Tab-separated table of C-alpha atoms in Angstrom:
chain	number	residue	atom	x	y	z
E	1	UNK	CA	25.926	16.929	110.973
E	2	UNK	CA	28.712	17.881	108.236
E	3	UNK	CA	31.315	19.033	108.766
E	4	UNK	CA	32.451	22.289	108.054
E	5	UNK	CA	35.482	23.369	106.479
E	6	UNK	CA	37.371	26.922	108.213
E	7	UNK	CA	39.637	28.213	105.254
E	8	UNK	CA	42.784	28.215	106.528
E	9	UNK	CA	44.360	31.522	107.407
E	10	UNK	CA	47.652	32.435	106.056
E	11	UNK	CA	50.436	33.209	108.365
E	12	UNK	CA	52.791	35.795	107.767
E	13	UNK	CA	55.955	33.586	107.554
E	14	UNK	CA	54.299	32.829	103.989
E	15	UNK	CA	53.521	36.371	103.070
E	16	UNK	CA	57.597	36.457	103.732
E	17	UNK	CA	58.484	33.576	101.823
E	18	UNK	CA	56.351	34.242	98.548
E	19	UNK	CA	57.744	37.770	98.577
E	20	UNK	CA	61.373	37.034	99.365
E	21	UNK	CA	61.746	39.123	102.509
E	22	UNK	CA	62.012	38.438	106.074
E	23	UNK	CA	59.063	38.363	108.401
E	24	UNK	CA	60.415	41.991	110.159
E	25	UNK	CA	60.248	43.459	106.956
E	26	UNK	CA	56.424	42.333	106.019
E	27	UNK	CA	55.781	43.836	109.684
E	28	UNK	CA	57.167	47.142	108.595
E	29	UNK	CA	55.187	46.816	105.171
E	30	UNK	CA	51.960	46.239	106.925
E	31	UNK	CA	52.830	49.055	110.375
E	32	UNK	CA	54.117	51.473	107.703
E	33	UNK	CA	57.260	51.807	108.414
E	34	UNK	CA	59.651	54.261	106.415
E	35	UNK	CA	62.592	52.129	105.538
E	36	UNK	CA	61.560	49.773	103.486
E	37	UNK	CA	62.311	50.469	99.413
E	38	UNK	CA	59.311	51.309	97.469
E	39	UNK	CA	60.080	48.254	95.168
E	40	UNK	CA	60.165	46.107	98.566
E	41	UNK	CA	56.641	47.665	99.335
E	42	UNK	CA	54.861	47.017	96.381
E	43	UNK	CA	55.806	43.276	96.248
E	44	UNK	CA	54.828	42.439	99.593
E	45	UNK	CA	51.966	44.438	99.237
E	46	UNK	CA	51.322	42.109	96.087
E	47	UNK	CA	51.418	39.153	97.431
E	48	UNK	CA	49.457	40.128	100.489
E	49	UNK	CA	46.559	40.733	98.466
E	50	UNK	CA	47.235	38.179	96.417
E	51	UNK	CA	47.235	35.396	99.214
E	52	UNK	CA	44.123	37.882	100.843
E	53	UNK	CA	46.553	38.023	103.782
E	54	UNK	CA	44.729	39.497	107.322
E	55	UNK	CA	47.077	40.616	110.165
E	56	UNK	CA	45.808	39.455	113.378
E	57	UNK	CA	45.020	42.640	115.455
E	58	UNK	CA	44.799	41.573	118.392
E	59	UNK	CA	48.427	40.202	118.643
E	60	UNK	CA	49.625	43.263	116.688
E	61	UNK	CA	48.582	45.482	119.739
E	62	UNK	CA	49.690	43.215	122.271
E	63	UNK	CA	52.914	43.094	120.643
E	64	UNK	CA	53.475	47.072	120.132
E	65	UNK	CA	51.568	47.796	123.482
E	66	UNK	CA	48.870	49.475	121.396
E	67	UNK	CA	45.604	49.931	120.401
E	68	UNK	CA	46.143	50.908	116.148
E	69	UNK	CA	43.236	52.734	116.465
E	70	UNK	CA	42.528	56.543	115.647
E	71	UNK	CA	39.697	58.375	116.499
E	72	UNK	CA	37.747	60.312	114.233
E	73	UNK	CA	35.353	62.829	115.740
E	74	UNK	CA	32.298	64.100	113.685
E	75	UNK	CA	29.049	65.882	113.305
E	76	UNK	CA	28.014	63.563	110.571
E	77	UNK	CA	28.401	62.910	106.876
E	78	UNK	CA	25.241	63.751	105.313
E	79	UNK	CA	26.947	66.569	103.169
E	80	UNK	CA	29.495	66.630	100.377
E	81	UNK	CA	32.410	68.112	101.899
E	82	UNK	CA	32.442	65.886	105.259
E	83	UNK	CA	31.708	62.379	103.627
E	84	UNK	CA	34.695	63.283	101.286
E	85	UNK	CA	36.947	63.790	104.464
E	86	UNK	CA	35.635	60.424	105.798
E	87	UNK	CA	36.656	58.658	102.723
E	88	UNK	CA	39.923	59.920	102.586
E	89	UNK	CA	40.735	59.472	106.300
E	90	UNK	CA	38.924	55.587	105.558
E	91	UNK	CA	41.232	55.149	103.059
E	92	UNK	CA	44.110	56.361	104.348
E	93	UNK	CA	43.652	54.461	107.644
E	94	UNK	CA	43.001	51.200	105.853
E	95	UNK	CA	46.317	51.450	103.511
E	96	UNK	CA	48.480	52.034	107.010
E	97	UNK	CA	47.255	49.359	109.101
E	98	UNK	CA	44.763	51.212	111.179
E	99	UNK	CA	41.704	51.127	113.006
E	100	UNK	CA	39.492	53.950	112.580
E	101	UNK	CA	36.765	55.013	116.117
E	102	UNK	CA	34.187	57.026	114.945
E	103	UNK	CA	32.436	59.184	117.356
E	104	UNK	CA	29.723	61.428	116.446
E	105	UNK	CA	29.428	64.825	118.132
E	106	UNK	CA	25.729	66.106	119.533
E	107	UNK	CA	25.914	69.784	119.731
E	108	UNK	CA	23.033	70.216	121.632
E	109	UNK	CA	24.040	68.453	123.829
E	110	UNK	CA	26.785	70.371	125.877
E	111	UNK	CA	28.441	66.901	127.711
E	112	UNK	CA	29.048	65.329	124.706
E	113	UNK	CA	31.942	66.686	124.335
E	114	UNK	CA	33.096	65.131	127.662
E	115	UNK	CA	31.806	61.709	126.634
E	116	UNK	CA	33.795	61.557	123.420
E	117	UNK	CA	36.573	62.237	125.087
E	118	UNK	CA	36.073	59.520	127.706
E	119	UNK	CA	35.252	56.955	125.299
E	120	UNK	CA	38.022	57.643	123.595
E	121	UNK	CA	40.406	57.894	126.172
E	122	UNK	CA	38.898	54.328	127.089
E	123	UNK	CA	39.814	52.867	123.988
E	124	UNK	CA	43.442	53.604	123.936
E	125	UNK	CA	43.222	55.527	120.579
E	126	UNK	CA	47.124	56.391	119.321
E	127	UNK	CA	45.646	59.927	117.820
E	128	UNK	CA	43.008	61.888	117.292
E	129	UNK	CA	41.432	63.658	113.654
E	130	UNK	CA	38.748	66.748	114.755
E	131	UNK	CA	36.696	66.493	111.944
E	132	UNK	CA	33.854	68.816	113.274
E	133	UNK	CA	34.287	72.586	112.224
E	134	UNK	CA	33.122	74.939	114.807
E	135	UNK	CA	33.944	79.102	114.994
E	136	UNK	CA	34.279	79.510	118.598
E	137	UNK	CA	37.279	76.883	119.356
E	138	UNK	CA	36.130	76.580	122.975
E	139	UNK	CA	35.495	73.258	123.075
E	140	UNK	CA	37.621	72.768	120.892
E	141	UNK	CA	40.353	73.971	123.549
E	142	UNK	CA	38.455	71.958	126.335
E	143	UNK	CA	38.449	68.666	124.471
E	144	UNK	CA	42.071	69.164	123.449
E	145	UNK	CA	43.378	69.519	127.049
E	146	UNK	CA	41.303	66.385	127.492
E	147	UNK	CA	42.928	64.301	124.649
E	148	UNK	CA	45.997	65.694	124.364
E	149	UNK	CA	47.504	63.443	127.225
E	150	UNK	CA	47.237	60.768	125.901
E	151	UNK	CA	47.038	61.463	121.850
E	152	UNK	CA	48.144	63.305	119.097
E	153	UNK	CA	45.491	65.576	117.924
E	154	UNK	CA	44.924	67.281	114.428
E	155	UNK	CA	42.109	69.181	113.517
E	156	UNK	CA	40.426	69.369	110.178
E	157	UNK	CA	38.511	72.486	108.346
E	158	UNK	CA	38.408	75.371	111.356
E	159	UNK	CA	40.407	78.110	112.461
E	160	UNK	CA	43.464	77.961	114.060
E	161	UNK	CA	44.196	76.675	116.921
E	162	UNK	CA	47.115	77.792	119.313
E	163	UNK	CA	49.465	75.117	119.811
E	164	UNK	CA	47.700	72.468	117.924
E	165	UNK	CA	48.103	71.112	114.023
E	166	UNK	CA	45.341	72.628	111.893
E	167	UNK	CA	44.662	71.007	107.863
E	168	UNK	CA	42.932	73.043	106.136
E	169	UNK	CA	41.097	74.591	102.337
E	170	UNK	CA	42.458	77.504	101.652
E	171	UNK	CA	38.377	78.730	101.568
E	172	UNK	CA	39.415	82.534	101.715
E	173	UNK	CA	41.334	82.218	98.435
E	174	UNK	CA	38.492	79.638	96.552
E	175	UNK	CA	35.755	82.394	97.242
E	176	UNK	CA	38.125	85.190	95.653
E	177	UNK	CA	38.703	83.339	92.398
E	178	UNK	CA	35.372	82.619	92.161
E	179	UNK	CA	34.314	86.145	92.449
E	180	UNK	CA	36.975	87.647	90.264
E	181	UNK	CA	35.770	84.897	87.755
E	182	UNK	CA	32.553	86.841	88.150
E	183	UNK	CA	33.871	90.213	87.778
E	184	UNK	CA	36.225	89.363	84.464
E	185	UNK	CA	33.113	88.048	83.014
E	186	UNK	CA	31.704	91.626	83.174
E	187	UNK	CA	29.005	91.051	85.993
E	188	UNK	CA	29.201	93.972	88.965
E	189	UNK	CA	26.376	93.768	91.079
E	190	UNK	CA	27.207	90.166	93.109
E	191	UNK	CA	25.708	89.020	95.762
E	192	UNK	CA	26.688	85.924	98.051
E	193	UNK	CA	24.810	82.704	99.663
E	194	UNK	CA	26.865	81.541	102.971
E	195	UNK	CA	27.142	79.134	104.888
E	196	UNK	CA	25.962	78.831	108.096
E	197	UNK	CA	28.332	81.638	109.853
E	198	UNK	CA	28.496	79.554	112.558
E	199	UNK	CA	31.560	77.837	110.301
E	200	UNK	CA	35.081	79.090	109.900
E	201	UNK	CA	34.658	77.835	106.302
E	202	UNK	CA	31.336	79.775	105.510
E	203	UNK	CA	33.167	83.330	107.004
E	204	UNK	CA	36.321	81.979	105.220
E	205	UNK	CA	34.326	82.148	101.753
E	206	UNK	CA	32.698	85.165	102.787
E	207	UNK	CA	35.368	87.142	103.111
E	208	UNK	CA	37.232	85.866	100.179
E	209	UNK	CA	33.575	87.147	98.176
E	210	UNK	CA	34.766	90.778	100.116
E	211	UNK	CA	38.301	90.529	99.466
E	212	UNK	CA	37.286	90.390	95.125
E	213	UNK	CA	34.644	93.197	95.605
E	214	UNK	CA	36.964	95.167	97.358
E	215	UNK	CA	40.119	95.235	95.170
E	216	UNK	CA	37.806	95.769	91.885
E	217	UNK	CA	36.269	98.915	93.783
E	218	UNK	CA	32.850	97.570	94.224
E	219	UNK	CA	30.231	97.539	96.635
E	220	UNK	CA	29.437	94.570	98.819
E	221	UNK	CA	27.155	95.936	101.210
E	222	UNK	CA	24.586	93.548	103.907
E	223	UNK	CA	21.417	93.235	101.207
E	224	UNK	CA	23.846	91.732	99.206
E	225	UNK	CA	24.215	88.785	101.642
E	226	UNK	CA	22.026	85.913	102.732
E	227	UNK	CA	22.941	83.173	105.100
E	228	UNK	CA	22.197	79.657	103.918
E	229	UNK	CA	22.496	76.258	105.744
E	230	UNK	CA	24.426	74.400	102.739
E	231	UNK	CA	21.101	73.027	101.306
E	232	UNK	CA	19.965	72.902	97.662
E	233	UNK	CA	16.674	74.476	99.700
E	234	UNK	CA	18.200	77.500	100.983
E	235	UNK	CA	20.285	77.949	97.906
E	236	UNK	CA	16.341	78.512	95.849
E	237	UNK	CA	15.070	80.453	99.117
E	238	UNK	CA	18.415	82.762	98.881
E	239	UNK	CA	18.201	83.588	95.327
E	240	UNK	CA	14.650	84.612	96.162
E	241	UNK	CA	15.583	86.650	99.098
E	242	UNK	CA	18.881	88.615	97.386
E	243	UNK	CA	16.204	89.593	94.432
E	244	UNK	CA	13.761	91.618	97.015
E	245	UNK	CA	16.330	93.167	98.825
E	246	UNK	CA	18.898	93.584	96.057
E	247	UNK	CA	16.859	93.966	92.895
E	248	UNK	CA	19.670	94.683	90.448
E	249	UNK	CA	21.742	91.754	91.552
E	250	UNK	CA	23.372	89.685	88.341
E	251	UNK	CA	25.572	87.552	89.564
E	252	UNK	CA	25.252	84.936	92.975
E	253	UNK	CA	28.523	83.240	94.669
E	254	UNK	CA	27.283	80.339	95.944
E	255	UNK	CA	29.444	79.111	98.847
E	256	UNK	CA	28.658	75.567	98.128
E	257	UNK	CA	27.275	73.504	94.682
E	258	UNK	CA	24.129	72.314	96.405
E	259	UNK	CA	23.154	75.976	97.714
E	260	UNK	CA	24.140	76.558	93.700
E	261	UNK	CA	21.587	73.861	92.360
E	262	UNK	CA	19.112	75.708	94.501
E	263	UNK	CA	19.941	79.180	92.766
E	264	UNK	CA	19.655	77.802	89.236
E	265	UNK	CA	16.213	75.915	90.406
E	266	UNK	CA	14.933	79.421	91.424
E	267	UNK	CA	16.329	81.659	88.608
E	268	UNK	CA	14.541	79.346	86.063
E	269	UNK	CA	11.313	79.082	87.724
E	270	UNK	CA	11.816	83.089	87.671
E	271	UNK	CA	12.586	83.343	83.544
E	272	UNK	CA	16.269	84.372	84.530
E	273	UNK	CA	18.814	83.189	82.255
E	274	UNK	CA	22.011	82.030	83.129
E	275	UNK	CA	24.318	82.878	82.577
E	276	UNK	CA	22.525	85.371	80.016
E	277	UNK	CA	20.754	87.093	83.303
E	278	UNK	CA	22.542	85.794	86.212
E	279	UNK	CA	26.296	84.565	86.759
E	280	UNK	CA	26.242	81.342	88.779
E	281	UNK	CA	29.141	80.131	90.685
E	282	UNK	CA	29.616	77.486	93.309
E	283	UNK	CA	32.029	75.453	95.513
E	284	UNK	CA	33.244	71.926	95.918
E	285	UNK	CA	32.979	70.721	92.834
E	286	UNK	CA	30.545	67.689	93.320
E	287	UNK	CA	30.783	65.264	90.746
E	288	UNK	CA	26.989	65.926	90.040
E	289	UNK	CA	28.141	69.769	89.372
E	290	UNK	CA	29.020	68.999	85.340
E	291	UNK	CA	25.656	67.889	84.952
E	292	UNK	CA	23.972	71.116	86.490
E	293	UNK	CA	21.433	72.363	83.719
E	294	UNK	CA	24.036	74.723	82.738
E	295	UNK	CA	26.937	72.879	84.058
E	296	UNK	CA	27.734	74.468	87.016
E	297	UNK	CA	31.462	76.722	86.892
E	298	UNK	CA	32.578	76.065	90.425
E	299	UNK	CA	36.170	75.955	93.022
E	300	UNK	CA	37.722	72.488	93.641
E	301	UNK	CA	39.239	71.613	96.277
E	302	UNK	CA	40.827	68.132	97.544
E	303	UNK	CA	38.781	67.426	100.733
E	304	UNK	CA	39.267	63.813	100.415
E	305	UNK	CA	43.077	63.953	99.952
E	306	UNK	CA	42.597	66.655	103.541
E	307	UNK	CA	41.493	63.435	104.918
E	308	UNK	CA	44.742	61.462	103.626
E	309	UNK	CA	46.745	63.728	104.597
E	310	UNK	CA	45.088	63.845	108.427
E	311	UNK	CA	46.135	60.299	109.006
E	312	UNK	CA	49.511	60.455	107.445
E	313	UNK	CA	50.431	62.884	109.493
E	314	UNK	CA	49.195	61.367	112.553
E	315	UNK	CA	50.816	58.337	111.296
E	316	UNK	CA	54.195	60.099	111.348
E	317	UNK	CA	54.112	61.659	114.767
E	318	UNK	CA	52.583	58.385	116.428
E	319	UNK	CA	55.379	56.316	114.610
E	320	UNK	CA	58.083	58.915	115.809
E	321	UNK	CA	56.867	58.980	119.385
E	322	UNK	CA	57.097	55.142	119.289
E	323	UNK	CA	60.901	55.088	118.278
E	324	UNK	CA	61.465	57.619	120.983
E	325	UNK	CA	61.755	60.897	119.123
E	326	UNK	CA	59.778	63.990	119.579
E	327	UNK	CA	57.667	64.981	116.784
E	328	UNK	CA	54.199	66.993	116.871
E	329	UNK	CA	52.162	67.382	114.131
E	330	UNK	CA	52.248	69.999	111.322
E	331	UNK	CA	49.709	72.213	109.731
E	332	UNK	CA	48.982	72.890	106.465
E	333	UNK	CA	46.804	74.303	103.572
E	334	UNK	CA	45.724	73.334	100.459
E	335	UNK	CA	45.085	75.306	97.621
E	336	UNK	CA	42.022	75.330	95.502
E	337	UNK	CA	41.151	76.093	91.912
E	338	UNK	CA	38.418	77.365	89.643
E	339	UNK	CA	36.592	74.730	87.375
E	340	UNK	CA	34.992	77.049	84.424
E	341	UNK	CA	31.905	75.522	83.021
E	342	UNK	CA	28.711	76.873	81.647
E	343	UNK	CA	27.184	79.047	84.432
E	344	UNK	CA	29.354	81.813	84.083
């Protein structure tokens, strides 16, 4: 039988010796740690991907007495805005030396809740990233008192939360440019797709569609609205809808790009022009939105950077609490701005 060869895996003493720097201070490279020089950073992080360095795990928990894990608790990824969280949290996680546990929420379920929490409770996750957007916050408060024992917790794209760290879109303030962007382009009778209203984010946008019909002294009455479930479907099946019960309508806020590639599917199978007959504009900014047939004029917003900025901040507070200093985590909101294409 030959024999066969293991490649041979290289030990951190060498990562230190290649890069001119003592072993502590590749450890504080690799955990994250805040004083080492950025110079001092970038060559260790040099060589460790030149050598294709791999910390061993395992003894780096034993050795800090924990896990490096985070837990990351979803409803899934199909859509834009969630898979771009994902990635960023991914990313984030992977450039700071952690593990990432992803647990996937069932709604209808009403004990899943609970068994998130146990499992990760179980696994001796360091902090916690809510990444599943719900109105009501009651479970959110339930699972909270649950976690927050024995992890830091920040939640991601949902209303406030009393006493917890909240990241967030500033969705309110997206929705309003986009509408105004409507308005300046002389269109006046506006109607809006939601979200599912279910969503913080979907009555975020909403009222943000409100606040720009308000100040310019127009109407935004209920045959103006339609509630959509984020899909380029409902998007065609809105348009359809606002037209019958709002006949004069000229302009549609879409309150996401896909629900937008619906409306544009629908106002062309229907002879409407846009943006001759009907002002389109969306939100997210998919990459796919520029090459809308017209190009789609839509809000941007960094939900991938949210992500980032979810595990840095955890990062912070778990590295704080480990050095014996109290530290809780901080919310914050990003702003978002209006990418003007062809659609209006």
């Amino acid at each position: 039988m030959a024999k066969v060869n293991h490649p041979r895996r290289v030990t951190i003493r060498e990562v230190a010796a290649q890069a001119g720097v003592s072993v502590q201070t590749v450890s504080r490279v690799i955990n994250g740690h805040p004083d080492v020089s950025d110079e001092t950073r970038a060559r260790v992080q040099e060589v460790i991907t030149r050598l294709r360095y791999r910390p061993n795990g395992i003894a780096r928990s034993l050795a800090a007495q924990s896990s490096q894990m985070l837990g990351v608790v979803a409803s899934g990824f199909q859509l834009f805005g969630p898979a771009q969280l994902l990635t960023g949290i991914e990313q984030q996680a992977t450039e700071l030396g952690w593990h990432l546990m992803l647990q996937i929420v069932d709604p209808t379920k009403p004990n899943d809740y609970d068994r998130v929490a146990a499992n990760l409770i179980s696994q001796n996750v360091e902090g916690v990233i809510w990444a599943y957007p719900e109105l009501t916050g009651e479970r959110e408060r339930a699972f909270h008192q649950q976690i927050q024992p024995h992890a830091p917790i920040v939640f991601l794209s949902m209303g406030p939360q009393p006493g917890s760290a909240v990241l967030n879109v500033d969705n309110r303030y997206g929705a309003r440019l986009a509408t105004e962007h409507l308005i300046a382009r002389g269109y006046r009778h506006i109607g809006i797709i939601t979200g599912p209203m279910a969503l913080w984010s979907a009555q975020q946008r909403k009222l943000g569609w409100q606040d720009a019909l308000a100040s310019a002294r127009l109407p935004h009455r209920s045959r103006q609205v339609v509630e959509g479930d984020w899909s380029a479907a409902s998007g065609d099946a809105g348009l359809m809808k606002l037209i019958a019960q709002f006949p004069q309508l000229d302009a549609v806020f879409a309150s996401n790009d896909q629900m937008a590639l619906g409306v544009l599917k629908a106002a062309d199978r229907l002879g409407r022009r846009v943006p001759g007959d009907l002002g389109v504009v969306g939100f997210d900014d998919i990459p796919e939105s520029a090459f809308f047939k017209p190009a789609l004029t839509t809000v941007h917003h960094e939900l991938m950077e949210l992500g980032r900025l979810a595990v840095r901040e955890l990062h912070r507070v778990i590295q704080a609490q480990r050095e014996g200093k109290p530290a809780t985590a901080t919310s914050l909101v990003l702003q978002p701005r209006l990418v003007v294409r062809e659609s209006a």
